[in-house]
Short mmCIF file of C-alpha atoms in Angstrom, two decimals:
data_model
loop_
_atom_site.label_atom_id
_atom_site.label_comp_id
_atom_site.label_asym_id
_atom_site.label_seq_id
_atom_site.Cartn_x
_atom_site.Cartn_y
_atom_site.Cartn_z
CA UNK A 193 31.88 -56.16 -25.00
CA UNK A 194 29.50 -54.92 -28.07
CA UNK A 195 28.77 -51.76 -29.26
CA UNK A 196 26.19 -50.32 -31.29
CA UNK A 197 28.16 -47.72 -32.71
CA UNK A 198 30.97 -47.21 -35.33
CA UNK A 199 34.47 -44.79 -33.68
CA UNK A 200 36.85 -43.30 -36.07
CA UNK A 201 39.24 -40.13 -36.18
CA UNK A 202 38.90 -37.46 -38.17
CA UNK A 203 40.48 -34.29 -38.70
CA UNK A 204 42.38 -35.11 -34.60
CA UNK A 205 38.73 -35.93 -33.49
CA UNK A 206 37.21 -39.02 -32.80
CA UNK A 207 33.66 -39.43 -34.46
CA UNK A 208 31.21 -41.64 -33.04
CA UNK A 209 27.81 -42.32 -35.02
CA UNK A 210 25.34 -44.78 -33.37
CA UNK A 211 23.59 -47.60 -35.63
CA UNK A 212 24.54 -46.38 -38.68
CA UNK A 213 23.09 -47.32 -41.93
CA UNK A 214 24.67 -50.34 -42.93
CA UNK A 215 23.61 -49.73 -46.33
CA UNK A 216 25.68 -46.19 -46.55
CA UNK A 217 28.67 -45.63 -48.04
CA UNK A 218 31.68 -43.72 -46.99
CA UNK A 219 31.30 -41.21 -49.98
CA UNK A 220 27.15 -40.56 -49.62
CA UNK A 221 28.79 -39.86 -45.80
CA UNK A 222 30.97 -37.53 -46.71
CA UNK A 223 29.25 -35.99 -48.59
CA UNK A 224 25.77 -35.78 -47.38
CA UNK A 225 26.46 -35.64 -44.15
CA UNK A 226 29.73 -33.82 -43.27
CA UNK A 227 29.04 -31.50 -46.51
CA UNK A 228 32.76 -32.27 -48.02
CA UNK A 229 31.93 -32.26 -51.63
CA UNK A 230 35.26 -32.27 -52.53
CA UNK A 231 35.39 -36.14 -53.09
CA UNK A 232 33.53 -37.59 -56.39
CA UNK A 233 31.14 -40.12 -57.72
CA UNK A 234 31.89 -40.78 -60.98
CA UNK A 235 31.62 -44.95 -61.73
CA UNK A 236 29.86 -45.82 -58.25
CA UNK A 237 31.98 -48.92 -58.64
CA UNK A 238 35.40 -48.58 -58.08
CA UNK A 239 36.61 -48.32 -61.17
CA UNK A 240 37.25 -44.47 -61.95
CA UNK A 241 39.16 -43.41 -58.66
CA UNK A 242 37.35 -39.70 -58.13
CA UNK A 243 35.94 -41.18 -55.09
CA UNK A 244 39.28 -41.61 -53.38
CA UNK A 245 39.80 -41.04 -49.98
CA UNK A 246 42.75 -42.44 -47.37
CA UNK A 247 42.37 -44.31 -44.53
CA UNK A 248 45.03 -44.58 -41.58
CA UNK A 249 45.32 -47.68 -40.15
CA UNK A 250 47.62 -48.56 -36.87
CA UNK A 251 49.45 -51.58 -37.38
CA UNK A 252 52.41 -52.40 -34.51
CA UNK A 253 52.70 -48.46 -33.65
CA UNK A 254 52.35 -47.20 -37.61
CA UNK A 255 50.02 -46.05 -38.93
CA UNK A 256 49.89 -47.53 -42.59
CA UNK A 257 48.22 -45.47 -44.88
CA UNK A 258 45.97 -46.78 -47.29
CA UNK A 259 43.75 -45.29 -50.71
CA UNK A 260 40.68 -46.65 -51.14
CA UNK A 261 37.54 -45.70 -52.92
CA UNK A 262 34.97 -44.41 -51.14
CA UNK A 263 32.28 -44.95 -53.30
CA UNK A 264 31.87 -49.07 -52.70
CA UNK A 265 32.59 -49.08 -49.03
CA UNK A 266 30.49 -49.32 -46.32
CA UNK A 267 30.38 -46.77 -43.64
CA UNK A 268 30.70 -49.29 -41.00
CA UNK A 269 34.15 -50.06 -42.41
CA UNK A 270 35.45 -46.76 -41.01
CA UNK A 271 35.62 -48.61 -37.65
CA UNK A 272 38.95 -48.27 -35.93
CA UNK A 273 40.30 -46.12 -38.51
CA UNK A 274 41.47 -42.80 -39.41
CA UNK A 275 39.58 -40.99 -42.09
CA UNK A 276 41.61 -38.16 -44.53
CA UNK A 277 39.58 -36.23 -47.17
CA UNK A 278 41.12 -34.06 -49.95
CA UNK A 279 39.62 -31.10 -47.98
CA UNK A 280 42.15 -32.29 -45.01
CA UNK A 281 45.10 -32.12 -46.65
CA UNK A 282 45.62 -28.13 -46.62
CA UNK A 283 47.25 -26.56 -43.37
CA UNK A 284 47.31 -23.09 -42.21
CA UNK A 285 46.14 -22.43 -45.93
CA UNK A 286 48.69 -24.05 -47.23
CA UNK A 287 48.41 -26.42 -49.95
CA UNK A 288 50.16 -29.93 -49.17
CA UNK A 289 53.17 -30.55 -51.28
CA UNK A 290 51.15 -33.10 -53.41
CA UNK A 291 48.13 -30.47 -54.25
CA UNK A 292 51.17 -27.80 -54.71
CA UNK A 293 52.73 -30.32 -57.41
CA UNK A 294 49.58 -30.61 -58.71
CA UNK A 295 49.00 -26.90 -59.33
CA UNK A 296 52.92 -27.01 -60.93
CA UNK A 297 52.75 -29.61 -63.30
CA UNK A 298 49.55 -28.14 -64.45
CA UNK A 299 47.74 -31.71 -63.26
CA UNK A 300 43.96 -30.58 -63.97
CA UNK A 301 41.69 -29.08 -66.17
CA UNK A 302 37.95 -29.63 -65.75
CA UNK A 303 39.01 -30.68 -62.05
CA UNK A 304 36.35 -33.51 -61.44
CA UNK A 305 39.35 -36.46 -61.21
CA UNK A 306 41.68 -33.84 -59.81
CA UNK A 307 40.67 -35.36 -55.82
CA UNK A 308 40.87 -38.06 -56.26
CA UNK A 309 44.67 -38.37 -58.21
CA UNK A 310 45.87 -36.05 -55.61
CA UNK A 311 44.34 -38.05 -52.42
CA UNK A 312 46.14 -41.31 -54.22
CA UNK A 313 49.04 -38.93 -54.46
CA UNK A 314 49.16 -38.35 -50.70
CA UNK A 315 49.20 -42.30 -50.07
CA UNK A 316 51.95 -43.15 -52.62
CA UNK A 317 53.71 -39.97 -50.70
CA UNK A 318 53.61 -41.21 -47.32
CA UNK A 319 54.32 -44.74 -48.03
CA UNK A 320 57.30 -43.99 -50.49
CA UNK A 321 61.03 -42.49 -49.91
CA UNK A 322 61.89 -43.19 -53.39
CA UNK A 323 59.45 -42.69 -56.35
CA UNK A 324 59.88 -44.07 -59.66
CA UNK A 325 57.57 -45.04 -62.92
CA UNK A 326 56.76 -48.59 -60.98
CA UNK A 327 55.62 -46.41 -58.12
CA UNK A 328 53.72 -43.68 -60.13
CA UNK A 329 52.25 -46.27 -62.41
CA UNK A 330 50.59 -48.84 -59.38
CA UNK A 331 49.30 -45.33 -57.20
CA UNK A 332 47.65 -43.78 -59.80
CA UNK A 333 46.55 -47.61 -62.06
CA UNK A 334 42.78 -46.58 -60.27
CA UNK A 335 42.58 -43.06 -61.39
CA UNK A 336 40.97 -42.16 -64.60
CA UNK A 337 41.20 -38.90 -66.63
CA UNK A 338 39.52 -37.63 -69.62
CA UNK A 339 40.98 -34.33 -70.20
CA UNK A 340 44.02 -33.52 -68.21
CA UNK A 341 46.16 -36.26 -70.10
CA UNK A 342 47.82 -37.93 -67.60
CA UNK A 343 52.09 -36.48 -68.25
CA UNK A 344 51.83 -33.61 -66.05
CA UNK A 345 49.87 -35.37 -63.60
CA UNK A 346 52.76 -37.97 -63.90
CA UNK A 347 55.17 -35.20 -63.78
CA UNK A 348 53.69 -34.06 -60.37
CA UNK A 349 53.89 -37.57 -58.58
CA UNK A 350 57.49 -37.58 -59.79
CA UNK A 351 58.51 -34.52 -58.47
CA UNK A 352 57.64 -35.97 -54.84
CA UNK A 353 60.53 -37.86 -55.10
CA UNK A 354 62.70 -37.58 -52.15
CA UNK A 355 60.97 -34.94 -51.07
CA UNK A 356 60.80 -35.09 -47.49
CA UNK A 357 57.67 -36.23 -44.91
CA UNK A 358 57.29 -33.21 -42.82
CA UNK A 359 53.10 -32.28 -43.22
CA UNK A 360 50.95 -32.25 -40.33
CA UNK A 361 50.14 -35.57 -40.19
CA UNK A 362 53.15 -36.49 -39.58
CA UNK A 363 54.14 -34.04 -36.90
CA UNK A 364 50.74 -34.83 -35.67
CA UNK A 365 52.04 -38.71 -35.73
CA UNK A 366 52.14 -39.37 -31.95
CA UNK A 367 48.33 -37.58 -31.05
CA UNK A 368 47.09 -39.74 -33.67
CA UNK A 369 48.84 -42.75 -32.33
CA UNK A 370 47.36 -42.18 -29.55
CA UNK A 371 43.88 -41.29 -30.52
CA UNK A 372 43.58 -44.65 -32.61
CA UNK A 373 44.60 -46.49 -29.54
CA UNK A 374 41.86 -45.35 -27.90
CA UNK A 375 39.72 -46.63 -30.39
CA UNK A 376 39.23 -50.21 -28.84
CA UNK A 377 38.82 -53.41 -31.47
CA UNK A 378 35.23 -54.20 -29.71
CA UNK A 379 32.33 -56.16 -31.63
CA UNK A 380 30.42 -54.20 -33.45
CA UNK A 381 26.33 -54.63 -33.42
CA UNK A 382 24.09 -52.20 -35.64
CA UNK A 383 20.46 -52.39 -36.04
CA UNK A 384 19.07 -49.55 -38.04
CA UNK A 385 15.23 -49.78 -39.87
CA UNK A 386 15.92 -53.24 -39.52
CA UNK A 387 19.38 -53.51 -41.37
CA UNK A 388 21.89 -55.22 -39.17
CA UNK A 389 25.46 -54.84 -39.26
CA UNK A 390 27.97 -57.38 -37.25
CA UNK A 391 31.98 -56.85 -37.12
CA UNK A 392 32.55 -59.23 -34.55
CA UNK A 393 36.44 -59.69 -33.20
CA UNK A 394 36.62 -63.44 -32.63
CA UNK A 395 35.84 -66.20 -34.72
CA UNK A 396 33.58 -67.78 -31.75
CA UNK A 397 31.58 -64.98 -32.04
CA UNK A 398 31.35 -64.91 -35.75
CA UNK A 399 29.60 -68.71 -34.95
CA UNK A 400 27.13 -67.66 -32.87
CA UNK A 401 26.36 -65.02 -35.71
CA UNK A 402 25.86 -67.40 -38.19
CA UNK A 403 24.28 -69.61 -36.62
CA UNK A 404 21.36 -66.96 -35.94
CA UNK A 405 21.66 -65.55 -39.21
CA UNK A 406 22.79 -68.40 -41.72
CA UNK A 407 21.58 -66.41 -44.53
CA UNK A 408 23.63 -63.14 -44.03
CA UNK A 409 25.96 -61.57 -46.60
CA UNK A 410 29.45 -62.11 -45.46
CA UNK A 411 31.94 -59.39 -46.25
CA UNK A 412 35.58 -59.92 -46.40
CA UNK A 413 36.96 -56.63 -48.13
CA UNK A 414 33.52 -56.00 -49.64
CA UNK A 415 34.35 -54.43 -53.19
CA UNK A 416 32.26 -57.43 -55.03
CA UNK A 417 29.44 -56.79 -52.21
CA UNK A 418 29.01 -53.31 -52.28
CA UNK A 419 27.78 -53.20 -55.75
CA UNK A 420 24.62 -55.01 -54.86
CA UNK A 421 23.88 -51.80 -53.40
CA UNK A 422 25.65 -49.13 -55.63
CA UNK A 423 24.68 -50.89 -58.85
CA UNK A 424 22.17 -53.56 -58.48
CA UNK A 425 20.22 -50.52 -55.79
CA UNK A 426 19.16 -53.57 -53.40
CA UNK A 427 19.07 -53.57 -49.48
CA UNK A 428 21.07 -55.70 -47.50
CA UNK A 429 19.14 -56.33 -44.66
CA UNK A 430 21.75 -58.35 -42.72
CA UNK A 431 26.14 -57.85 -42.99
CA UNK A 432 28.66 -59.74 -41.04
CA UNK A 433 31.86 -58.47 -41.90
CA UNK A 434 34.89 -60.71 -41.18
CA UNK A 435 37.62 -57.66 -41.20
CA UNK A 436 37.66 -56.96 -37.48
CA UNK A 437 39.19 -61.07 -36.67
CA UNK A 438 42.55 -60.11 -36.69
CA UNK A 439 42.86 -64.23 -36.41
CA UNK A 440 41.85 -64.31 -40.05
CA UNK A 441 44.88 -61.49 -41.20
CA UNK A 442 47.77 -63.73 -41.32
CA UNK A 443 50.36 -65.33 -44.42
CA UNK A 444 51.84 -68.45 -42.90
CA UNK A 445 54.70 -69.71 -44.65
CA UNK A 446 55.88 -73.82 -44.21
CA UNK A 447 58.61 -75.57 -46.58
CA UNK A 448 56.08 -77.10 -48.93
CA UNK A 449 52.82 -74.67 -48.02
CA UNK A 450 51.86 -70.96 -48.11
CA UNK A 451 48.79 -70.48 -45.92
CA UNK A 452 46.76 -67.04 -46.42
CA UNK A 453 43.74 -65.98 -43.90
CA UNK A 454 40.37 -64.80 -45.11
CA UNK A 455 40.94 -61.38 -44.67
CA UNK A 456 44.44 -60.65 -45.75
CA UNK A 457 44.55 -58.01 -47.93
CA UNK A 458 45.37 -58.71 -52.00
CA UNK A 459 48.22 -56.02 -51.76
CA UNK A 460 49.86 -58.01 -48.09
CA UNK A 461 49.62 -61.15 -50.49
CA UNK A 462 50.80 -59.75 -53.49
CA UNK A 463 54.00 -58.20 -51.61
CA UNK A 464 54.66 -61.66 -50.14
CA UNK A 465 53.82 -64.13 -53.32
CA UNK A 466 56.44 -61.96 -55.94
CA UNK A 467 59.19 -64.09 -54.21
CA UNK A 468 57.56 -67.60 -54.99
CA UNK A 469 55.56 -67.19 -58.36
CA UNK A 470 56.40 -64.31 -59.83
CA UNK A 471 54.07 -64.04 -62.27
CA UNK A 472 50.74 -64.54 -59.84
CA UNK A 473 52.56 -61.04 -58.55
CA UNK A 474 52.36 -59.53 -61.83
CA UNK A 475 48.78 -60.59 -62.41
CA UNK A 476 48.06 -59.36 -58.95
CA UNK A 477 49.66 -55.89 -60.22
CA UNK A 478 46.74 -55.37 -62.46
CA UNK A 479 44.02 -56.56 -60.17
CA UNK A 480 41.37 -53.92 -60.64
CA UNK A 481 43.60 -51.17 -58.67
CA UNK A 482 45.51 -50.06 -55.95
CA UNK A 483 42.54 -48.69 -54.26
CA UNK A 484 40.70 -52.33 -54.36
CA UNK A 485 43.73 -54.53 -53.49
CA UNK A 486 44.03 -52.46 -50.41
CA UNK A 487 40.58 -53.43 -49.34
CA UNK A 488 39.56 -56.93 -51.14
CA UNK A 489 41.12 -60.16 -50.11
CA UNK A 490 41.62 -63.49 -52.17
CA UNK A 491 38.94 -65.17 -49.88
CA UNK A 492 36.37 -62.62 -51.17
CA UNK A 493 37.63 -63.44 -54.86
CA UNK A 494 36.95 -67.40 -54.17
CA UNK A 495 33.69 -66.96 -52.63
CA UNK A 496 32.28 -64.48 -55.11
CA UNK A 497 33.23 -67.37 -57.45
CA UNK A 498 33.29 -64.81 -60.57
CA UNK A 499 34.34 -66.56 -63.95
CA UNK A 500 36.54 -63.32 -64.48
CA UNK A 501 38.04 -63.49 -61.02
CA UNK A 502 41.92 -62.80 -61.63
CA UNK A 503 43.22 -64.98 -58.89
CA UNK A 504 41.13 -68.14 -59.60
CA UNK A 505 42.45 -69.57 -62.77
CA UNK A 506 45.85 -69.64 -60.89
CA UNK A 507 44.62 -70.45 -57.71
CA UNK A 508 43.33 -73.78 -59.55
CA UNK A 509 46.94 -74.45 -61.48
CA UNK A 510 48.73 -74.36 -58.13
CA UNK A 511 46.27 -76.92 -56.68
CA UNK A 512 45.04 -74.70 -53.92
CA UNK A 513 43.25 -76.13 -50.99
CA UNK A 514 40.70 -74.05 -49.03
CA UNK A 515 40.05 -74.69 -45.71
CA UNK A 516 36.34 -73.96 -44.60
CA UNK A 517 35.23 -73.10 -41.08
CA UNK A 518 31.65 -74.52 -40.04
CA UNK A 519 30.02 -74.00 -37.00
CA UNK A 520 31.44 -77.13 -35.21
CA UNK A 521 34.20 -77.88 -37.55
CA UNK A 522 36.68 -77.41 -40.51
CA UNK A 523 36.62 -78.84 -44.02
CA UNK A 524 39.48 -78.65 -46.37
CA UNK A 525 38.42 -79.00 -50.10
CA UNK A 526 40.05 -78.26 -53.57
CA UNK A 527 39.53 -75.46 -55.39
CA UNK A 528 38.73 -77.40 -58.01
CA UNK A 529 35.81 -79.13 -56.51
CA UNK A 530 34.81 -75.78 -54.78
CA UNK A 531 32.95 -74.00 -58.27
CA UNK A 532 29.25 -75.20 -59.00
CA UNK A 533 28.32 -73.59 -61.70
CA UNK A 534 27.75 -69.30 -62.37
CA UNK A 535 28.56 -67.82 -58.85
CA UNK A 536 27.58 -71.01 -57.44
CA UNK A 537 29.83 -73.18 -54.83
CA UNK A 538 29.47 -75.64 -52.18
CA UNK A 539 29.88 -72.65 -49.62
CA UNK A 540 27.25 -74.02 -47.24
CA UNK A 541 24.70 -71.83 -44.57
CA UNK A 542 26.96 -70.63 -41.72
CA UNK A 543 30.13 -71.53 -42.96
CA UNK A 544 32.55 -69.17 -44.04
CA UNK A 545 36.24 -69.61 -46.06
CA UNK A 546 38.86 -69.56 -42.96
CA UNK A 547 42.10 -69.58 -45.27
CA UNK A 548 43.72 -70.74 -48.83
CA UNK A 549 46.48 -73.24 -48.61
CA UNK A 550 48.82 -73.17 -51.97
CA UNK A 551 51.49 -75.89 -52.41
CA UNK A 552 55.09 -75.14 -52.92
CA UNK A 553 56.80 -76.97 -55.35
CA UNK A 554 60.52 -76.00 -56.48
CA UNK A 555 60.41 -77.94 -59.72
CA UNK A 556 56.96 -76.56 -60.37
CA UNK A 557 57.14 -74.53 -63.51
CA UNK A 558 54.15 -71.96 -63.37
CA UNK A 559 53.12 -69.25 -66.03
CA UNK A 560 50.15 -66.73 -66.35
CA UNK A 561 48.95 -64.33 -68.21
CA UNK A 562 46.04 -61.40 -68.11
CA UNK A 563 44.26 -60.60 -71.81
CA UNK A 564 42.28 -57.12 -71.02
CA UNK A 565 41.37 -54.31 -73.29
CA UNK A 566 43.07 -52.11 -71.09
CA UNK A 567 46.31 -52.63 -69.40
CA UNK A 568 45.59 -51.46 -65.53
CA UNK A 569 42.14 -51.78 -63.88
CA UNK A 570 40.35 -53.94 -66.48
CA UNK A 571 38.12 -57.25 -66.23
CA UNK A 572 39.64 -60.08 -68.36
CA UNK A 573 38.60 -60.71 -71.53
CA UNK A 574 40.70 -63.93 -70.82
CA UNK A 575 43.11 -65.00 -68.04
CA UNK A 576 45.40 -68.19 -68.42
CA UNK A 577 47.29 -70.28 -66.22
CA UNK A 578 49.47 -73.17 -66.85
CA UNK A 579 51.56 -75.28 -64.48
CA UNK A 580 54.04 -78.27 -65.46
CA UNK A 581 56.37 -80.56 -63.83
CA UNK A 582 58.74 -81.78 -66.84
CA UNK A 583 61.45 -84.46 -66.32
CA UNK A 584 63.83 -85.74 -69.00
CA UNK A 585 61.70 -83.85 -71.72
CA UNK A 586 58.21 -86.14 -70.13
CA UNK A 587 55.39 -83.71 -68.80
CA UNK A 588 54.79 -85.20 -65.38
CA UNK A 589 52.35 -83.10 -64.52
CA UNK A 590 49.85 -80.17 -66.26
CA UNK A 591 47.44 -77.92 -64.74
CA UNK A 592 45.86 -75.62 -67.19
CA UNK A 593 43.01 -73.24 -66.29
CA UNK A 594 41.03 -70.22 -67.96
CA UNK A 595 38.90 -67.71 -66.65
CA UNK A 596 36.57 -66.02 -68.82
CA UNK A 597 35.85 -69.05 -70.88
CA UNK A 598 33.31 -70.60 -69.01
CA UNK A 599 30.53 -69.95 -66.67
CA UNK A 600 33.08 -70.79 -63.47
CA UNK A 601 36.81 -70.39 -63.46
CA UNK A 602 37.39 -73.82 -65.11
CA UNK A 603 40.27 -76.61 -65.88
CA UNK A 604 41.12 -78.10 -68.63
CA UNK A 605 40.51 -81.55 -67.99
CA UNK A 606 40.93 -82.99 -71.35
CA UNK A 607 44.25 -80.97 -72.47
CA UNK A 608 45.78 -82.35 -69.13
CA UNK A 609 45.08 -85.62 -69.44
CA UNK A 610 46.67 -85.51 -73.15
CA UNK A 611 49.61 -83.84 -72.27
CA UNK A 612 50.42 -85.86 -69.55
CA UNK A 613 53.56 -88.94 -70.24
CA UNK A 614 54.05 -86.49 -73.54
CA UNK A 615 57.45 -84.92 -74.80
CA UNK A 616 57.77 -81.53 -74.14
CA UNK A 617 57.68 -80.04 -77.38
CA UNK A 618 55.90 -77.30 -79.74
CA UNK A 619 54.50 -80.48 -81.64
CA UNK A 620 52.87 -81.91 -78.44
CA UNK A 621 51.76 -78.50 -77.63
CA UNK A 622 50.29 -77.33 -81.33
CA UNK A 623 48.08 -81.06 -81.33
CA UNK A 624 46.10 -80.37 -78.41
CA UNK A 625 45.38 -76.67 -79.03
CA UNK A 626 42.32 -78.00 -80.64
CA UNK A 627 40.98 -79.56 -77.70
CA UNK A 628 40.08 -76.09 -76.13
CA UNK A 629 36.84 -76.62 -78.04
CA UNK A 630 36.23 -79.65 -76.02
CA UNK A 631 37.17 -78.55 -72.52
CA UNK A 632 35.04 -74.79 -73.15
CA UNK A 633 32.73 -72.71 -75.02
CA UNK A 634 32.98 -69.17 -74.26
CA UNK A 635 29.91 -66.85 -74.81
CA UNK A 636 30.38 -63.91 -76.93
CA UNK A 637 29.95 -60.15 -74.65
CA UNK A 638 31.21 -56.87 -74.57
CA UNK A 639 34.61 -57.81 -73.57
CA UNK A 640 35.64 -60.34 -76.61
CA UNK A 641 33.53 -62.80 -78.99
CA UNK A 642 33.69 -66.47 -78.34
CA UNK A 643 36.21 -66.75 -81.36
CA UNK A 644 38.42 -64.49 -79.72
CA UNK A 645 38.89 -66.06 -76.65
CA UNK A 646 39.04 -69.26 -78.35
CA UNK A 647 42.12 -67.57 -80.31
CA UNK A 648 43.74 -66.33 -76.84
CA UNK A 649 43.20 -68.97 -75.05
CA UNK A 650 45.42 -71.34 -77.39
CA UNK A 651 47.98 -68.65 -78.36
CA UNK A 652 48.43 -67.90 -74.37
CA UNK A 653 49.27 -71.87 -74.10
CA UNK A 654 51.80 -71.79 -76.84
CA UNK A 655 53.55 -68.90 -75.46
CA UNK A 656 53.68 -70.54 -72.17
CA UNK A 657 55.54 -74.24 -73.45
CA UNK A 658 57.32 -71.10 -75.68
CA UNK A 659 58.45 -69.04 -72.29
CA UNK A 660 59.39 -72.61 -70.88
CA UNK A 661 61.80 -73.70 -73.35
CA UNK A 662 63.87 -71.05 -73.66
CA UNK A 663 63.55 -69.42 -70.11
CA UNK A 664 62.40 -66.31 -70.88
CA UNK A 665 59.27 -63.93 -70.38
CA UNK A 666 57.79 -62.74 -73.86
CA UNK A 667 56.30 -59.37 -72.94
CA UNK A 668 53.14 -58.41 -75.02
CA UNK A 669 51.20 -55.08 -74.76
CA UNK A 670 47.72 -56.43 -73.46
#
């Protein structure tokens, strides 16, 4: 069965818009069309947060609420879901404990941010009994403020703690159970002015989608895609969005293998990885923000094939396979043979990434590390990643890789292959720190000159062999 239009519930009402533009996003929505101002554009890329809304999602009879920002996702997107505006959140004129903790702490001034920290306030709130600093810190990591200060604001997510669950969406809990039931996971078809829009549910249909449109945009989470609209201002005439194959949502875990789907969320992988390699968790923790983990997926990250994507330069230490689904069959290649050159990779017509496949290694020793100007919700200036086996003192095997320091996420071939059969010390390490001229030249930008990275990327490898030998984490203000 295939339907033409999108279904979601809002405000206990389910909202049904036929062939919507596939173009639109949830904010111009909201606010052109059911005149709730209250939500913001401020960056019209994700990065400032005043755009933030919350979407409900039911997952095995909970709903799962989720902050996202409004301003780089497609309308289309609200499929399924639940939609909760700042304007939703007062009851019987009564302000919800989180905009009444607001008003307490004295948490805004001029008032534009001011929706957007309070809607991220409402999803830390419902997904959080207890509520300390790491809490505060990841919820509100996608909000900006430039006048407030952010202390009382602080001050008002803290007082939450403990404070119990009892506003109308949750006594409202079981209607809107039920109302999202209704809302069927069918395929979804749009065709407006010529824009098309597919959310199929099963990967055979996804097939016979590509294979009539080979040249679509394929959206897994979508916050890379959307900007080709919000920032770039160009028209996508044809979308097929991978988020409604709940065959491609999975983490698989083996002895020796973890095995992610295309469209598992970062912030599902993040919560599972911490327990394996701790620091790809901590990297993960200052991926953009809350707001885009909860929508982008690692998948997306590969196949944009950014030289500043976070996850790649570790991806490529931990020897990462991806599997690739064609229209007749799979593929499995390495991640290191995947990258062409800038935002080019052997992603072919009609095929599409079906899932990552990272090795597990006890004796692996893996370390990585995030240089940004700012500590949350920041593009790299330059991201490291270094991965050793070491036995009796030897280097077995090293897996080095930088992002930011070269038109593609990139190893370094020629530091491997020199460390390799060496001794394990801060002389073997402090002769090839020289050869990062030979495995990259960076380009000077905005974010650091080419000396600088240069300068990171060999002090980031010396406090790696450093962390190594004497077992500890040396934590640096980024």
């Amino acid at each position: 069965m295939t339907s033409n239009s999108i279904q979601f519930l809002w405000k206990n009402k389910i909202i049904k818009i036929k062939n919507p533009d596939p173009n639109k996003t949830v904010l111009s929505y909201v606010r052109d069309d059911l005149k709730k101002t209250g939500t913001k554009e401020g960056c019209a890329e994700g990065g400032c947060g005043a755009c933030t809304i919350v979407l409900g999602e039911l997952k095995k009879n909970k709903i799962i609420y989720k902050a996202i920002n409004a301003c780089i996702t497609f309308l289309p997107i609200l499929n399924g879901k639940q939609l909760i505006l700042v304007e939703d959140l007062i009851n019987d004129n009564k302000l919800h404990p989180v905009q009444d903790a607001m008003v307490k702490f004295h948490g805004s001034q001029c008032g534009f941010c001011t929706p957007g920290f309070t809607m991220s306030l409402f999803s830390m709130h419902k997904n959080n009994k207890l509520i300390n600093k790491e809490v505060v810190d990841e919820a509100l990591s996608g909000n900006l403020c430039r006048c407030t200060g952010y202390r009382p604001i602080i001050d008002a997510a803290k007082s939450l703690n403990n404070k119990k669950d009892q506003d109308q969406f949750k006594i409202n809990r079981k209607k809107t159970i039920g109302l999202l039931r209704k809302l069927k996971n069918t395929d979804v078809e749009i065709n407006n002015n010529g824009k098309k829009y597919f959310a199929p549910t099963t990967i055979s249909n996804l097939k016979k989608i590509l294979k009539k449109f080979p040249n679509a945009k394929i959206l897994s989470g979508g916050t890379d895609l959307s900007l080709e609209v919000t920032k770039l201002r160009k028209e996508l005439k044809t979308i097929i969005s991978l988020n409604s194959i709940e065959k491609l949502n999975f983490i698989k875990k083996s002895k020796s293998l973890i095995e992610i789907g295309a469209t598992t969320s970062l912030i599902d992988f993040q919560n599972f990885i911490k327990k394996y390699f701790l620091d790809f968790y901590d990297i993960l923790k200052r991926y953009g923000s809350l707001q885009i983990r909860n929508v982008g997926t690692i998948a997306g990250n590969i196949a944009t094939a950014s030289p500043i994507g976070d996850t790649l330069p570790l991806l490529l230490t931990l020897d990462t396979k991806i599997v690739i689904q064609g229209l007749k069959q799979k593929k499995i290649l390495t991640l290191n043979d995947f990258f062409i050159s800038y935002r080019k990779t052997k992603l072919k017509k009609s095929e599409f990434i079906y899932s990552i496949k990272i090795p597990i290694n006890k004796n692996k020793i893996f370390k990585a590390y995030k240089i940004s100007k700012r500590f949350d919700d920041d593009i790299s200036s330059v991201c490291g990643s270094f991965s050793f086996l070491i036995k009796k003192n030897k280097i077995t095997k090293a897996a080095i890789a930088y992002g930011g320091m070269s038109e593609i996420p990139k190893r370094a071939s020629i530091i491997e292959k020199e460390l390799i059969n060496s001794d394990f010390s801060e002389n073997t390490f402090s002769k090839v720190l020289d050869l990062i001229n030979k495995d990259f030249s960076p380009l000077d930008d905005m974010r650091a000159s080419r000396n600088y990275r240069i300068t990171v990327a060999k002090n980031l490898l010396i406090k790696a062999f450093h962390e190594i030998k004497n077992k500890q984490t040396i934590r640096i203000n980024s």
